[in-house]
Coordinates of C-alpha atoms and ligand atoms in Angstrom, one line a residue:
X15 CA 37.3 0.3 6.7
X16 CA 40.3 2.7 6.7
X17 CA 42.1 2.7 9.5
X18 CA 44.6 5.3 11.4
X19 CA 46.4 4.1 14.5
X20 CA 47.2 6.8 17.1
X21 CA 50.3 5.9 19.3
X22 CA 50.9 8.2 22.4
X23 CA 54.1 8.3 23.6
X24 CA 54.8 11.9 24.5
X25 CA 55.1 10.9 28.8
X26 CA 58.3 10.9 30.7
X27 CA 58.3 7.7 32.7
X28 CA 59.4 9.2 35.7
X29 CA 59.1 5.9 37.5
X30 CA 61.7 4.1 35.2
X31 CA 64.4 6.8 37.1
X32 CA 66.4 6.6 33.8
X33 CA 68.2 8.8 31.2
X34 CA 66.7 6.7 28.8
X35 CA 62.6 7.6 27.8
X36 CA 60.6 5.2 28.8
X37 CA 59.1 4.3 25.2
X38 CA 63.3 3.2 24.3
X39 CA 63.2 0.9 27.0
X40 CA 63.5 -2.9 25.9
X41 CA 61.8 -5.8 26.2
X42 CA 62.4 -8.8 23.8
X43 CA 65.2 -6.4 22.9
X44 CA 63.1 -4.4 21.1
X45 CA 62.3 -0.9 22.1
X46 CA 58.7 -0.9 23.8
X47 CA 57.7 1.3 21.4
X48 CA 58.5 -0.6 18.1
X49 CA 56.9 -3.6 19.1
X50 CA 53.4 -1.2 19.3
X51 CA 54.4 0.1 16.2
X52 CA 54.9 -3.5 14.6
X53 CA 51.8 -4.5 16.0
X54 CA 49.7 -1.3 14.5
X55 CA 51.8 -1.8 10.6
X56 CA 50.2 -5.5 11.1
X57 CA 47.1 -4.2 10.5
X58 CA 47.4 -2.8 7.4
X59 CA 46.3 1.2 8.4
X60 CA 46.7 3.9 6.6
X61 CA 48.5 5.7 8.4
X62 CA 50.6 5.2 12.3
X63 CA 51.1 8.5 14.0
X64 CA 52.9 8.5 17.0
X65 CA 52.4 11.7 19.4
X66 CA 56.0 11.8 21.0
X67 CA 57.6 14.7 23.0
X68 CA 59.4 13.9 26.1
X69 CA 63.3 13.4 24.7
X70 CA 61.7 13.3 21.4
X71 CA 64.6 13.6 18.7
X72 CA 65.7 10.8 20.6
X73 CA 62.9 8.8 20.1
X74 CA 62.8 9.2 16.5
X75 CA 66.5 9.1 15.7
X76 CA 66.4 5.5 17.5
X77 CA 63.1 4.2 15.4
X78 CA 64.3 6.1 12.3
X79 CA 63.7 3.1 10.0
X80 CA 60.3 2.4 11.3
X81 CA 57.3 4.0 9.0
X82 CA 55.9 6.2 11.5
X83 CA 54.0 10.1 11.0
X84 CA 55.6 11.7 13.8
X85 CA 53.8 14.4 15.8
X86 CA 55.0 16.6 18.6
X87 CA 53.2 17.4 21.6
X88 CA 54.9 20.3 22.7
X89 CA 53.0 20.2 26.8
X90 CA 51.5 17.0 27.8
X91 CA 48.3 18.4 28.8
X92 CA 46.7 14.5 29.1
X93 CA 45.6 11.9 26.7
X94 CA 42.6 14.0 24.9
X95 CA 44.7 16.6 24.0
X96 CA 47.8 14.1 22.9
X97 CA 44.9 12.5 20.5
X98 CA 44.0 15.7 19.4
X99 CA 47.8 16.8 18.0
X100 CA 47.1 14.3 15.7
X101 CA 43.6 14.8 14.0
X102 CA 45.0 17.0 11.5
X103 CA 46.3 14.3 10.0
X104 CA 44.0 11.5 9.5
X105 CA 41.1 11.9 7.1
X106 CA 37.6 12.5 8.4
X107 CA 36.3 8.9 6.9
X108 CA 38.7 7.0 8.8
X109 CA 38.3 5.2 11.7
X110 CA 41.0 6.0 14.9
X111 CA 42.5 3.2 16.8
X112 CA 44.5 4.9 19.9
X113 CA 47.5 2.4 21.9
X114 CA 50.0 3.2 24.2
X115 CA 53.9 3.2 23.4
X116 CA 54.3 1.8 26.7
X117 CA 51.5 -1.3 26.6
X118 CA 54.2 -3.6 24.2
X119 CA 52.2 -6.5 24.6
X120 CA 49.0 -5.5 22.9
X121 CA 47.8 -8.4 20.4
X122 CA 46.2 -8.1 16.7
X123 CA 43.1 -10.2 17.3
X124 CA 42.1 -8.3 20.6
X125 CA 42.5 -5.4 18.4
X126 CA 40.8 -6.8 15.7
X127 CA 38.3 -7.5 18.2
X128 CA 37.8 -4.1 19.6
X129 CA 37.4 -2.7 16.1
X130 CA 35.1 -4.9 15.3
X131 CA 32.5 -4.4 18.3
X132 CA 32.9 -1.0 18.2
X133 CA 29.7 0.6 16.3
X134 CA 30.2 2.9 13.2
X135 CA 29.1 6.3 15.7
X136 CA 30.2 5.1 18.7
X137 CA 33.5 4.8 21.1
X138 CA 34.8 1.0 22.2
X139 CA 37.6 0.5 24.7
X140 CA 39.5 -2.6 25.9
X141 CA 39.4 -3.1 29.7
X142 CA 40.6 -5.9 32.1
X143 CA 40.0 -7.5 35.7
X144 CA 43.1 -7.0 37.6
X145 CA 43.6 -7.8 41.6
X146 CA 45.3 -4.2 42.4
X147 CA 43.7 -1.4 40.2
X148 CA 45.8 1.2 42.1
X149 CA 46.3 4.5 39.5
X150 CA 44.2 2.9 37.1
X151 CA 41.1 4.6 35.9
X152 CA 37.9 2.8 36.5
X153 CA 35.2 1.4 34.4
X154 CA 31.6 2.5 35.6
X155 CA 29.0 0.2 34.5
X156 CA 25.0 0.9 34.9
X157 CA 22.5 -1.9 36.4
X158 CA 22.1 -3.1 33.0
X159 CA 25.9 -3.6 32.5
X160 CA 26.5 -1.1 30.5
X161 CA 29.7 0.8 30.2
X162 CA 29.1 4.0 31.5
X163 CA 31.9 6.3 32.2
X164 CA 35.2 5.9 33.4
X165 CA 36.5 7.7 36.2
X166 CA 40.2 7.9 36.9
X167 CA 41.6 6.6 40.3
X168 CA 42.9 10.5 41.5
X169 CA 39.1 11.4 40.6
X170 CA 36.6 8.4 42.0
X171 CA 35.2 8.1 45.1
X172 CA 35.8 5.4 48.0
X173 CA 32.8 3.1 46.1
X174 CA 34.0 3.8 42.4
X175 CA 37.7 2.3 44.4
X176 CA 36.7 -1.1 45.3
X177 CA 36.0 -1.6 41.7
X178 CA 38.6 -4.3 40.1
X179 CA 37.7 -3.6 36.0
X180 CA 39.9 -1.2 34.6
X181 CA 40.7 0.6 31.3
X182 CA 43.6 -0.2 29.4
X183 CA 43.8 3.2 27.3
X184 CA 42.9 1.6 24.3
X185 CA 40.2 3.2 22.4
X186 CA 38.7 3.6 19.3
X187 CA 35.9 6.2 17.3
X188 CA 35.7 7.6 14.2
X189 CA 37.9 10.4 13.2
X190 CA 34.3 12.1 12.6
X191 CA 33.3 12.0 15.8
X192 CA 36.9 12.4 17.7
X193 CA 36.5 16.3 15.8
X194 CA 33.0 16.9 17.3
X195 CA 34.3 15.5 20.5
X196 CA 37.6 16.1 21.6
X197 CA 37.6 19.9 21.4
X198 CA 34.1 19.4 24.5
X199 CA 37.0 18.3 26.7
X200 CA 37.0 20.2 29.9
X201 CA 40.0 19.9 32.2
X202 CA 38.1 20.3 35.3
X203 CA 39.8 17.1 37.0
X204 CA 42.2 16.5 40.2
X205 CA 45.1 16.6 37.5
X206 CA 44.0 19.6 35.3
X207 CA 44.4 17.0 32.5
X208 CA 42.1 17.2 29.6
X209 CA 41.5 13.1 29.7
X210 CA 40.5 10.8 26.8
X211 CA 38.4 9.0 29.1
X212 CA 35.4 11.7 29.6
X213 CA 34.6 10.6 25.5
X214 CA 32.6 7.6 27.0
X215 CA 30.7 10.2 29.0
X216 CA 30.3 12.5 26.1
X217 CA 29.2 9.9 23.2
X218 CA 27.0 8.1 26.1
X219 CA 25.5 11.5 26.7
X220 CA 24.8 11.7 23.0
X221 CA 23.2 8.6 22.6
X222 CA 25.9 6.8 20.6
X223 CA 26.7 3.2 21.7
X224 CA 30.3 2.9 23.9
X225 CA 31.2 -0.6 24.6
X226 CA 34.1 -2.4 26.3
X227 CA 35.9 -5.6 24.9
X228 CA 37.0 -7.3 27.8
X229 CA 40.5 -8.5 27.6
X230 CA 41.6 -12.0 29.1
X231 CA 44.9 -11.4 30.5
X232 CA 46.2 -8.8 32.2
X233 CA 49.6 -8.8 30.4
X234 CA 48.2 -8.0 26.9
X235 CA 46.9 -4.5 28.0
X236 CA 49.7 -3.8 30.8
X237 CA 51.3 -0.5 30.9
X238 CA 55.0 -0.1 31.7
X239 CA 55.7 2.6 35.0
X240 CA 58.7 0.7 36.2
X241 CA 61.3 -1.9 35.7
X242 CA 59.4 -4.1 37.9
X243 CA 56.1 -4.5 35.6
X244 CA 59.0 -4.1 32.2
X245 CA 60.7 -7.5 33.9
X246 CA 57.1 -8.7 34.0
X247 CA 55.9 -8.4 30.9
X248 CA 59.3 -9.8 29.8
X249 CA 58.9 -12.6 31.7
X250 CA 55.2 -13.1 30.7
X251 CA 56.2 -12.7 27.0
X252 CA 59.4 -14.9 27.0
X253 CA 56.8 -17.8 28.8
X254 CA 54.8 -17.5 25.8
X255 CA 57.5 -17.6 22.7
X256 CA 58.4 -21.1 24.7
X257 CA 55.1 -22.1 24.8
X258 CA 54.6 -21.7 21.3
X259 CA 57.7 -23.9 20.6
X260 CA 56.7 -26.4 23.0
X261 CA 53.3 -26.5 21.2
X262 CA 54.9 -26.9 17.8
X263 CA 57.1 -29.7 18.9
X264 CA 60.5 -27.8 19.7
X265 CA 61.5 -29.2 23.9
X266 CA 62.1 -25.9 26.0
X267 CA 63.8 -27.7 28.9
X268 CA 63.1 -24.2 31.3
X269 CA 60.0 -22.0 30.0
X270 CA 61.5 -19.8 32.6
X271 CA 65.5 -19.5 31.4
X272 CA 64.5 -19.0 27.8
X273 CA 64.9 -15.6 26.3
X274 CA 64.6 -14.8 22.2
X275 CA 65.6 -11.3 21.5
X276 CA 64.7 -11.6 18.0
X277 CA 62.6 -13.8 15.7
X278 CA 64.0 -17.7 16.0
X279 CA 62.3 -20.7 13.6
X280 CA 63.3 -24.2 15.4
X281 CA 62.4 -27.9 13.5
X282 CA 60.6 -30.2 15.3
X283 CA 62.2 -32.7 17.8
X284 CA 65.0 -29.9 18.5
X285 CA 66.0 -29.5 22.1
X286 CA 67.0 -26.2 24.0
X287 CA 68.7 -26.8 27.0
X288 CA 68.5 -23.9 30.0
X289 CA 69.6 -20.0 29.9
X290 CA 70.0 -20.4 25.8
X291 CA 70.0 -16.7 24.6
X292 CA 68.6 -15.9 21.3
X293 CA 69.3 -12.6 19.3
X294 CA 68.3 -11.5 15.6
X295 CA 67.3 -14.2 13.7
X296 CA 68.1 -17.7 14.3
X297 CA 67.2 -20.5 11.7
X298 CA 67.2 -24.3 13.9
X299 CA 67.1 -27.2 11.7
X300 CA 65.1 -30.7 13.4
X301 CA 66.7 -32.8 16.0
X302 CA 69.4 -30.5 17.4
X303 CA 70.4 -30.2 20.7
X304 CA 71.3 -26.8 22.1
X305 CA 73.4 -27.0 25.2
X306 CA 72.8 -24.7 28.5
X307 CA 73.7 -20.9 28.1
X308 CA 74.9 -21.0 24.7
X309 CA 74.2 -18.1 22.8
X310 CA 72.9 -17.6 19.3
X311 CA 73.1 -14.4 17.1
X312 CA 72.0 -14.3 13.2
X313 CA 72.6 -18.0 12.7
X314 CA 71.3 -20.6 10.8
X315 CA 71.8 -24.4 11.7
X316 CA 71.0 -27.4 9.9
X317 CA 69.0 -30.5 10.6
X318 CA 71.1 -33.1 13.6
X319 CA 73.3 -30.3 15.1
X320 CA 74.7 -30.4 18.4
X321 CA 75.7 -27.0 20.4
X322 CA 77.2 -28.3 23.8
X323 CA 77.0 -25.6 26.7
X324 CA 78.7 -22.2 26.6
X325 CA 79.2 -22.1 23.2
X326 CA 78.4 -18.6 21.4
X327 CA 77.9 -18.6 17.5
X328 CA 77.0 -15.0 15.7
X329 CA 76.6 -14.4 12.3
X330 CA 77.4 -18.0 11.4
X331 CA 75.9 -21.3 9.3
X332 CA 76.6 -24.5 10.8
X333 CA 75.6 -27.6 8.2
X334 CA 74.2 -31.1 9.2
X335 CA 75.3 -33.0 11.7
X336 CA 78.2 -30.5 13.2
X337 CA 79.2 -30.9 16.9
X338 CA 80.1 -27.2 17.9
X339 CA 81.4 -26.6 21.8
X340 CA 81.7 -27.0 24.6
X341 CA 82.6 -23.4 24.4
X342 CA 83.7 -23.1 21.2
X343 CA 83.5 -19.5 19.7
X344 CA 82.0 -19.0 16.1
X345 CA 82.7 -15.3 15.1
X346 CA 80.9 -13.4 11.6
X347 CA 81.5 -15.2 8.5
X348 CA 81.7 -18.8 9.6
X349 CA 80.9 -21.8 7.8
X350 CA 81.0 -25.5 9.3
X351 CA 80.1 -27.5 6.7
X352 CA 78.6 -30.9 7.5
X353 CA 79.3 -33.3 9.9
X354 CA 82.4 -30.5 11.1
X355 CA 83.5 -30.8 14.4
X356 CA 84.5 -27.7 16.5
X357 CA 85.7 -28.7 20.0
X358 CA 87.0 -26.5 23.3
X359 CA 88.2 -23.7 23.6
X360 CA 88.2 -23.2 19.8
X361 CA 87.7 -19.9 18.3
X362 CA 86.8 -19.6 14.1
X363 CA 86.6 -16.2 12.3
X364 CA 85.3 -15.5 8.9
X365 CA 86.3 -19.3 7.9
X366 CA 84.5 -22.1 6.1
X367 CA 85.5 -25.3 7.7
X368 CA 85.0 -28.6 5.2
X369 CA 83.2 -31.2 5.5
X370 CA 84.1 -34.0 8.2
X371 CA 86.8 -31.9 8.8
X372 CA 87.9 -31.5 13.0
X373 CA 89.1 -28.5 15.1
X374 CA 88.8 -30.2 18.6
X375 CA 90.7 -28.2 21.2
X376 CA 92.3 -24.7 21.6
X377 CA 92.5 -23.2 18.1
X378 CA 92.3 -20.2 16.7
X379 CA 91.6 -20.7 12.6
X380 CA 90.6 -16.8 11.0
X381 CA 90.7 -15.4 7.8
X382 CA 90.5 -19.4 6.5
X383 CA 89.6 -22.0 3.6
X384 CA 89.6 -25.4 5.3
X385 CA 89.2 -27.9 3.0
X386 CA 87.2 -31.4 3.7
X387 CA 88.5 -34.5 6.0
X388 CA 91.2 -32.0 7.7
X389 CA 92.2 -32.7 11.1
X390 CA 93.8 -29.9 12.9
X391 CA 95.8 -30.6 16.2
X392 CA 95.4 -28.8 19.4
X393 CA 96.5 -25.1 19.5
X394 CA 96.5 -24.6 16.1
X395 CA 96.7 -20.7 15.4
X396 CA 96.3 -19.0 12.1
X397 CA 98.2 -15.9 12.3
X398 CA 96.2 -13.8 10.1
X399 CA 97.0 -10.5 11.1
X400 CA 100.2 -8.9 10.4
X401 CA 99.4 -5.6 12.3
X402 CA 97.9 -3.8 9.3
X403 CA 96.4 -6.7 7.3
X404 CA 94.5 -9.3 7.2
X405 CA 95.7 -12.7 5.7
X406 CA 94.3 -16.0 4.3
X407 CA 95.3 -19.3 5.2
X408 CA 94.0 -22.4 2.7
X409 CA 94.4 -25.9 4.3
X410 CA 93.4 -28.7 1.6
X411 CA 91.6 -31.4 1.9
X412 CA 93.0 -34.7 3.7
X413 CA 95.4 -32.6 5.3
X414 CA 96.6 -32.8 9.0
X415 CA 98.1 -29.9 11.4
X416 CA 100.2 -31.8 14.2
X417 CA 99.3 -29.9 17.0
X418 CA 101.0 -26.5 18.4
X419 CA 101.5 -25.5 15.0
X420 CA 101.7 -21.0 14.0
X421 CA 100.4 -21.1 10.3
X422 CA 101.9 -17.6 9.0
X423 CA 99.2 -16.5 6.5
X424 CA 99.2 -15.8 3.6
X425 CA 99.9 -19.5 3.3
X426 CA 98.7 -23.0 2.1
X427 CA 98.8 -26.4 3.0
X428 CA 98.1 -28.7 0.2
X429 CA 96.1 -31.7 -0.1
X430 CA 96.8 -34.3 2.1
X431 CA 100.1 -32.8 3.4
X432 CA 101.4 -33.6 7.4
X433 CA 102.2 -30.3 9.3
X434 CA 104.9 -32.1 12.5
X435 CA 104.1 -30.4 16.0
X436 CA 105.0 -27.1 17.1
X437 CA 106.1 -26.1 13.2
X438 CA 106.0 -22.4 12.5
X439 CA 104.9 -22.7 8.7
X440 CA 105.5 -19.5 6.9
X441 CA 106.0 -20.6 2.9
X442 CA 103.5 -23.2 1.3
X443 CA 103.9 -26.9 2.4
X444 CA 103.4 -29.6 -0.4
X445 CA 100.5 -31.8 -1.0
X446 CA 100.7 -35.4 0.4
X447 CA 104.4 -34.7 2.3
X448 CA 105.3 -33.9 5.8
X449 CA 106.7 -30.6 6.5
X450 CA 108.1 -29.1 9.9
X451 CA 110.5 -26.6 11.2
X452 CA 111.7 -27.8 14.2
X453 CA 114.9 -27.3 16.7
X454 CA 117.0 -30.1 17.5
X455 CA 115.8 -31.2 20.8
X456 CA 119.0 -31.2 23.3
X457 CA 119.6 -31.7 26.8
X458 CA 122.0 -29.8 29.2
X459 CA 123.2 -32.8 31.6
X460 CA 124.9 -30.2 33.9
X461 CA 122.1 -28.0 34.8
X462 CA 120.8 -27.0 37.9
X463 CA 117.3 -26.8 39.1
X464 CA 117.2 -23.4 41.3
X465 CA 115.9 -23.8 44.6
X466 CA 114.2 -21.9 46.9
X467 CA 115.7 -20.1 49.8
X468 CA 113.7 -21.9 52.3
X469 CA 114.6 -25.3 51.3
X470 CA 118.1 -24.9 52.2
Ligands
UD1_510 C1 45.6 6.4 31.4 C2 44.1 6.4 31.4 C3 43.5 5.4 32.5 C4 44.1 4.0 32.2 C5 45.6 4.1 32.2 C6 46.1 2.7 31.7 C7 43.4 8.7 30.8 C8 43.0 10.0 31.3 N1 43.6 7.7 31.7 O1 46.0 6.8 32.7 O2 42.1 5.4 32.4 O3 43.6 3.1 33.2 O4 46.0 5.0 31.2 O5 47.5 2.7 31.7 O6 43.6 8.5 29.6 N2 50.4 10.7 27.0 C9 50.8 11.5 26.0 N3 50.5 12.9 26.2 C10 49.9 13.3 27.3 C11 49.5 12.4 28.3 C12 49.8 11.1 28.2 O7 51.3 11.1 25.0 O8 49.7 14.5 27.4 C13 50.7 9.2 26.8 C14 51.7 8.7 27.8 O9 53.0 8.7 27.3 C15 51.3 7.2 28.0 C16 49.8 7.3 27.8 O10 49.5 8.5 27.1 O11 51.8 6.4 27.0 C17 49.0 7.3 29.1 O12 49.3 8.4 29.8 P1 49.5 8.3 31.4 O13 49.8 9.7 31.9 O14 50.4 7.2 31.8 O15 48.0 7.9 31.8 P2 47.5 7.3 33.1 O16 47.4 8.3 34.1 O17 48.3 6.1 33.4
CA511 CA1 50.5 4.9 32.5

């Protein structure tokens, strides 16, 4: 069956009270309306159309690289008419799916579902049970239990109220029939609106079969009005990306305070500790241990890793068995190759950091080749930046950095070479040798402590 998907997005979510349309809003940090767009791509349409027109150029500048047939609605004159902008494009032998760029949580097998209940000639719709159906439109059924109409909450009267099943926008038809129907639409409603809704009316009138695919939970089909039901659905959807892991054999300590803003992949037996962030895509190897509120951006880490607490790693690979943290900082471009230790305080740019090689406490190492079995003392600094440019600093293998030392790149260290404490190394220091610069140490027997005015 060819398929067109239909997104409307052409409201102005008054109710978010932002500058920013509602459709850009984020959840999963994703804009809402690129996760419906994902969704519709997954199954394989044609063609996805999204009506847009509230802050529009926006809209599209900030999902420019999403494959999308944009169409303005110049007045939003209600969901039939939105629907309508678009039938120009879509060929008559296709078949329409219509979703909301503010429902983000919509699934492919409900929608798979839908289209595949939904008769050749006639309309289907998803609706859902929910326990307040306030502003919602309503889902008539006759005493057979048939879908009926649906009547929308400004429009129904006090019985048509009590009713709890409601439609979640979603609909399908033929793009055959939406051209017979949609131009019958009469706006004589309580909002002057000419509403998608009066198609069940319509086909039902005509005889053709209009059915509703019940959906199980409420979150799937939810619309976004506010940043109270956004923080829901986040919070609903964050639940579930745990639950998968859990299910696959990766220990969520918190379902609760875990949020992935992006796509992570996590080997069995790995453990993530509470409020760990995720962003882009993060590659975890088995048996790691990911410490409370460290965060992860575009990094991959290997099997038997351990990330203690507040540590923060972007754009980063760290290899087998690596201790990172406790808040340790791993900057773009760096490499800890296995077994590597990165301790406190430690901050690594664009480096690649040998195997078994240590950087325990208070360092700064940028712009850097550290070679394998390197121990580098406490307060180590690369200077790597004379003001203008950058500069590398090589460190060989076997080699040890007393601590406090300023290496003054561009400079190496050769294999196995001793650096003393506190040196300021500026020329290259010789393999398997110890090198220092150092002041005489002396001591001023005469001097006086100064004291303070009230001790005297
Ligand atoms: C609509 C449904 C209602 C359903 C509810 C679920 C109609 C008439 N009513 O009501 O039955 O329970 O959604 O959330 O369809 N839009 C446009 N152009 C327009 C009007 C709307 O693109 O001219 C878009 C909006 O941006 C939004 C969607 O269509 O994404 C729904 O519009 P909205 O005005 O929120 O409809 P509701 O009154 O909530
Ligand atoms: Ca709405």
């Amino acid at each position: 069956m060819k398929l067109d998907v239909v997104i409307l997005a052409a409201g102005c979510g008054t109710r978010m009270h932002s500058n920013t349309p509602k459709v850009l809003h984020q959840l999963a940090g994703k804009p809402l309306l690129a996760h419906v767009i994902e969704t519709a791509h997954s199954l394989d349409p044609n063609q996805v159309h999204v009506v847009y027109g509230h802050q529009g150029e926006r809209v599209k500048h900030t999902l420019s690289s999403m494959e999308v047939n944009w169409i303005e609605q110049k007045e939003q004159l209600g969901t039939g008419h939105a629907v309508l902008q678009a039938l120009p494009f879509i060929d008559k032998d296709s078949q329409v799916l219509v979703l909301y760029g503010d429902v983000p949580l919509i699934t492919k097998p409900l929608l798979l579902k839908l289209l595949d209940s939904t008769s050749l000639e006639g309309v289907g719709i998803i609706s859902v049970m929910v326990t307040d159906p306030t502003g919602l439109g309503r889902i008539i059924r006759d005493n057979s239990g048939n879908l009926s109409a649906i009547v929308e909450h400004k429009d129904a009267t006090d019985a048509e109220l009590l009713i709890h099943e409601i439609n979640s926008g979603i609909l399908t038809a033929s793009a055959k029939s939406l051209h017979d129907w949609l131009p019958k639409l009469k706006n004589n409603n309580s909002q002057s609106e000419f509403y998608l809704t009066d198609l069940i009316t319509l086909a039902a009138s005509e005889k053709h079969s209009v059915i509703a695919v019940l959906s199980e939970t409420e979150e799937e089909v939810k619309g976004v009005n506010n940043r109270v039901q956004l923080m829901q659905l986040e919070r609903f959807h964050q639940r579930k990306l745990a639950h998968a892991l859990l299910t696959q054999g990766v220990c969520v300590y918190d379902p609760d305070r875990f949020d992935c803003r992006g796509n992570l992949q996590a080997g069995r037996d790995t453990e993530i500790d509470i409020n760990v962030l995720i962003e882009g895509e993060v590659v975890l190897g088995s048996n790691c241990y990911i410490g409370p509120n460290v965060i992860l951006r575009n990094t991959t880490i290997a099997d038997n890793v351990t990330i203690r607490a507040n540590s923060i790693l972007e754009d980063s690979q760290v290899d087998e068995g690596a201790v990172i943290g406790p808040f340790a900082r791993l900057r773009p471009e760096t490499k800890v190759a296995k077994n590597g230790k990165i301790g406190n305080f430690v901050e690594i740019k664009k480096a690649h950091i040998g195997e078994n090689s240590k950087v325990n406490h208070l360092s700064y190492v940028g712009d850097a080749t550290v070679g394998t079995n390197v121990n580098i003392g406490a307060g180590t600094i690369t200077c790597n930046y004379d003001g203008v440019n950058k500069h590398q600093t090589i460190i060989e293998d076997g080699a040890f950095i007393g601590s406090g030392t300023q290496l003054v790149a561009p400079v190496k260290v050769a294999m196995q070479a001793t650096i003393g404490a506190g040196s300021v190394i500026t020329t290259d220091a010789p393999a398997e040798q110890l090198t220092l610069t150092r002041a005489k140490q002396r001591t001023i027997s005469a001097w006086q402590r100064p004291t303070k005015q009230s001790e005297k």
